[in-house]
PDB file of C-alpha atoms in Angstrom:
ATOM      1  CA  UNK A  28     -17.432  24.502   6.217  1.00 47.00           C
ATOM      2  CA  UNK A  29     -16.523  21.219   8.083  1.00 56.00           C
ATOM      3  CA  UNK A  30     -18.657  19.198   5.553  1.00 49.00           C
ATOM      4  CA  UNK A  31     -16.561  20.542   2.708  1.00 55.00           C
ATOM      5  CA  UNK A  32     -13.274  19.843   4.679  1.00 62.00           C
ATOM      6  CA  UNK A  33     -14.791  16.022   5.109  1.00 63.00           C
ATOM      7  CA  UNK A  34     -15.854  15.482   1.795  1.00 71.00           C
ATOM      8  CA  UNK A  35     -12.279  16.809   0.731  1.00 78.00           C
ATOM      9  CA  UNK A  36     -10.608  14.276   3.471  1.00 83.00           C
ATOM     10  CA  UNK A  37     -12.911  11.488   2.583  1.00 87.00           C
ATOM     11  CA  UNK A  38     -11.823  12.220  -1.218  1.00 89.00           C
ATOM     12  CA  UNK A  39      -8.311  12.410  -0.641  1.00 90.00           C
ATOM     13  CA  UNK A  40      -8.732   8.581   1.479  1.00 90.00           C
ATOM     14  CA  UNK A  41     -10.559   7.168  -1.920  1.00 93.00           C
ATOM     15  CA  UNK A  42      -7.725   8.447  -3.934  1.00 94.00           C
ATOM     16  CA  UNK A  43      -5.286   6.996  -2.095  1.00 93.00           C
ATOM     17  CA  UNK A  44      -6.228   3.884  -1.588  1.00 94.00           C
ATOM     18  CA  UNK A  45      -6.978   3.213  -4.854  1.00 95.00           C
ATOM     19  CA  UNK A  46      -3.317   4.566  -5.734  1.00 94.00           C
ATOM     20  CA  UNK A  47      -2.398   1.521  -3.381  1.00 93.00           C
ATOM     21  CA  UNK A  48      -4.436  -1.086  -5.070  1.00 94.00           C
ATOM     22  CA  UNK A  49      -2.672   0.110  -8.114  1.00 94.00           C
ATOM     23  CA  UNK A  50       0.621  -0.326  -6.705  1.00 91.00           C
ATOM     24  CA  UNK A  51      -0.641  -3.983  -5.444  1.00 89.00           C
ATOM     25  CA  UNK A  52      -1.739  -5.015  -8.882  1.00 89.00           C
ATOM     26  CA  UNK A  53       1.425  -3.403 -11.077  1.00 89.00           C
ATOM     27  CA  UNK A  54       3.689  -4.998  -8.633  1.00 86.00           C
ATOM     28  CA  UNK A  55       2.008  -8.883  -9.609  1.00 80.00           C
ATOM     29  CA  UNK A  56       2.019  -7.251 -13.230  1.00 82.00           C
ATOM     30  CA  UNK A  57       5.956  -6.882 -12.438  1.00 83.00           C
ATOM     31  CA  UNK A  58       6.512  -9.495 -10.194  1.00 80.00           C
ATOM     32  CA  UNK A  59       7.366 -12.297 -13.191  1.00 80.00           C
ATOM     33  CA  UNK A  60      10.462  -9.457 -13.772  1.00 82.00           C
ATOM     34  CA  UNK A  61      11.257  -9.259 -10.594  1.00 79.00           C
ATOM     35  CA  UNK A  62      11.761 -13.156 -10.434  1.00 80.00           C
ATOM     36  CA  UNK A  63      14.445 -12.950 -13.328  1.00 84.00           C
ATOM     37  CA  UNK A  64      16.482 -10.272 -11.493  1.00 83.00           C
ATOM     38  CA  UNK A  65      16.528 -11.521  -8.019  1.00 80.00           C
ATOM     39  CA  UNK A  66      17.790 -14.798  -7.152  1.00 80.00           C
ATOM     40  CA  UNK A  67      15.785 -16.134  -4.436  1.00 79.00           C
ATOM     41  CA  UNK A  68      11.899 -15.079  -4.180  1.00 75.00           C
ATOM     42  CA  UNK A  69      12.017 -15.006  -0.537  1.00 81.00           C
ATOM     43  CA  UNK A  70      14.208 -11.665  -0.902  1.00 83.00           C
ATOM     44  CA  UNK A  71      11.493 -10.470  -2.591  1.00 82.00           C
ATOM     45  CA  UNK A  72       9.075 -11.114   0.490  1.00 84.00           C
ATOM     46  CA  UNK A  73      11.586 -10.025   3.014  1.00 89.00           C
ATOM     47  CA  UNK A  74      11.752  -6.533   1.058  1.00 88.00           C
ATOM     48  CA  UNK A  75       8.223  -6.011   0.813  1.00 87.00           C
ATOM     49  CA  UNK A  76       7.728  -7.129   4.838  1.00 89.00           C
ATOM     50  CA  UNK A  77      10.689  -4.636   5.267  1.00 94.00           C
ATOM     51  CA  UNK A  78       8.612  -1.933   3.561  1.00 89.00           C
ATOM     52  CA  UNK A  79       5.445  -2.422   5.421  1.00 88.00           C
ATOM     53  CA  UNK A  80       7.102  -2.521   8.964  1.00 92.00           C
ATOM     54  CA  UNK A  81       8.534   0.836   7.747  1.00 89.00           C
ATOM     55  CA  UNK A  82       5.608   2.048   7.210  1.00 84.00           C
ATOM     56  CA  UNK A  83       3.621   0.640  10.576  1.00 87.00           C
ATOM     57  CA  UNK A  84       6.641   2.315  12.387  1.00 87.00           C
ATOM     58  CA  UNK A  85       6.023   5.693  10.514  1.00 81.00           C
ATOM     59  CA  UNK A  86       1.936   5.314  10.671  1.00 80.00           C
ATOM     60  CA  UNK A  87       1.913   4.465  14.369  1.00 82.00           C
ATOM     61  CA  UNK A  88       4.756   6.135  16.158  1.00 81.00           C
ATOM     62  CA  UNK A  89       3.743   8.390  18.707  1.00 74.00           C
ATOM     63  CA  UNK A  90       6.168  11.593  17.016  1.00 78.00           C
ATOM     64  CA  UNK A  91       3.598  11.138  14.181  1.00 68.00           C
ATOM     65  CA  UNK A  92       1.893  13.971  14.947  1.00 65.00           C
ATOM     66  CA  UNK A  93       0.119  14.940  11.482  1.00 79.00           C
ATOM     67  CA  UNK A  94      -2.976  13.056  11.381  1.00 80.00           C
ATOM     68  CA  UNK A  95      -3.275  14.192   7.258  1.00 82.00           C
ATOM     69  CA  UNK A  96      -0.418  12.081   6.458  1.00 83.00           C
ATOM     70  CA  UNK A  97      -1.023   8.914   9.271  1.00 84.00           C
ATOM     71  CA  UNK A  98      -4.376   8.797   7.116  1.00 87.00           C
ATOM     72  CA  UNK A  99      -2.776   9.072   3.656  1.00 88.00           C
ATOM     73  CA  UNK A 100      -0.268   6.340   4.772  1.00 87.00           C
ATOM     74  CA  UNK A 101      -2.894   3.905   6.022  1.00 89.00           C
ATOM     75  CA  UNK A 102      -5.292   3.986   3.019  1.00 92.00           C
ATOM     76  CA  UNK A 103      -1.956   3.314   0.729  1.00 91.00           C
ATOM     77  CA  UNK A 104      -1.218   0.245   2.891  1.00 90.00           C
ATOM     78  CA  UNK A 105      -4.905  -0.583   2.622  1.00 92.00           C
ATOM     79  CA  UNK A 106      -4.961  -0.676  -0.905  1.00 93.00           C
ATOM     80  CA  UNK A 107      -1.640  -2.003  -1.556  1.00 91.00           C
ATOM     81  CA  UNK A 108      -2.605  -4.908   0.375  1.00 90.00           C
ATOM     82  CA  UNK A 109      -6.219  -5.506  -1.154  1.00 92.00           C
ATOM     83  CA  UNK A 110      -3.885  -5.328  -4.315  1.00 90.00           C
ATOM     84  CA  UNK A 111      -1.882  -8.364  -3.111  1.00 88.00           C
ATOM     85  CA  UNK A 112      -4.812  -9.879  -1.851  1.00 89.00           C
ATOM     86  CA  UNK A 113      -6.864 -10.230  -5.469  1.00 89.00           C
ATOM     87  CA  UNK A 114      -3.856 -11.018  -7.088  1.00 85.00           C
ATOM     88  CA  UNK A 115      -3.279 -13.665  -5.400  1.00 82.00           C
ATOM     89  CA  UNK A 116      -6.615 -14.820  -6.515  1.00 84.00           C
ATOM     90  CA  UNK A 117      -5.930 -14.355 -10.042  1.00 78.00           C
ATOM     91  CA  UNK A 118      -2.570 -16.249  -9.922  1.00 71.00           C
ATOM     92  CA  UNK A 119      -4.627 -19.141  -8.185  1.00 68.00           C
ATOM     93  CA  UNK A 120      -7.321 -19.685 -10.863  1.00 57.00           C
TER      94      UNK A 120
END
C-alpha cells in the first residue's frame, strides 16, 4: 500500500514541477508585455523576488505543518525557476 501512496506522491512532484517550468517559460513568453505595461523592469524583478520570499516564508515556516503542500510548493518553485533559468538561455543566443 505504501508503494502506491509513493508512486502517487512521486507523481503528484512530476506534475508539479513541470506546472512550474510552465509558468517559468509563459512568463518569458509574456515578459515582452509585461515591459510595455510597467515602467521600470526592475519592478518587475522586485515583484517576482517578492513572490518567491512569499513562498520560502510559506514553504519553510515552522506552522507549516502539512508536508503534502510544503512538497507541492517546492517542486512549483523548482520548476518555475528551471523555467527562468533556460529562458534565460534562449534570450542569450
Amino acid at each position: 500500500m505504501s508503494l502506491i501512496k509513493g508512486k502517487s506522491s512521486f507523481f503528484i512532484s512530476i506534475c508539479c514541477f513541470y506546472l512550474g517550468f510552465l509558468i517559468g517559460n509563459l512568463f518569458g513568453t509574456f515578459l515582452n508585455f509585461l515591459r510595455n505595461q510597467v515602467i521600470w523592469d526592475g519592478a518587475i524583478l522586485l515583484i517576482i523576488l517578492l513572490l518567491f520570499e512569499l513562498l520560502n516564508f510559506l514553504i519553510y515556516n515552522k506552522k507549516f505543518l502539512n508536508k503534502y503542500f510544503q512538497k507541492i510548493f517546492k517542486n512549483v518553485q523548482l520548476g518555475i525557476l528551471l523555467g527562468f533559468f533556460i529562458d534565460a538561455f534562449k534570450v542569450g543566443s
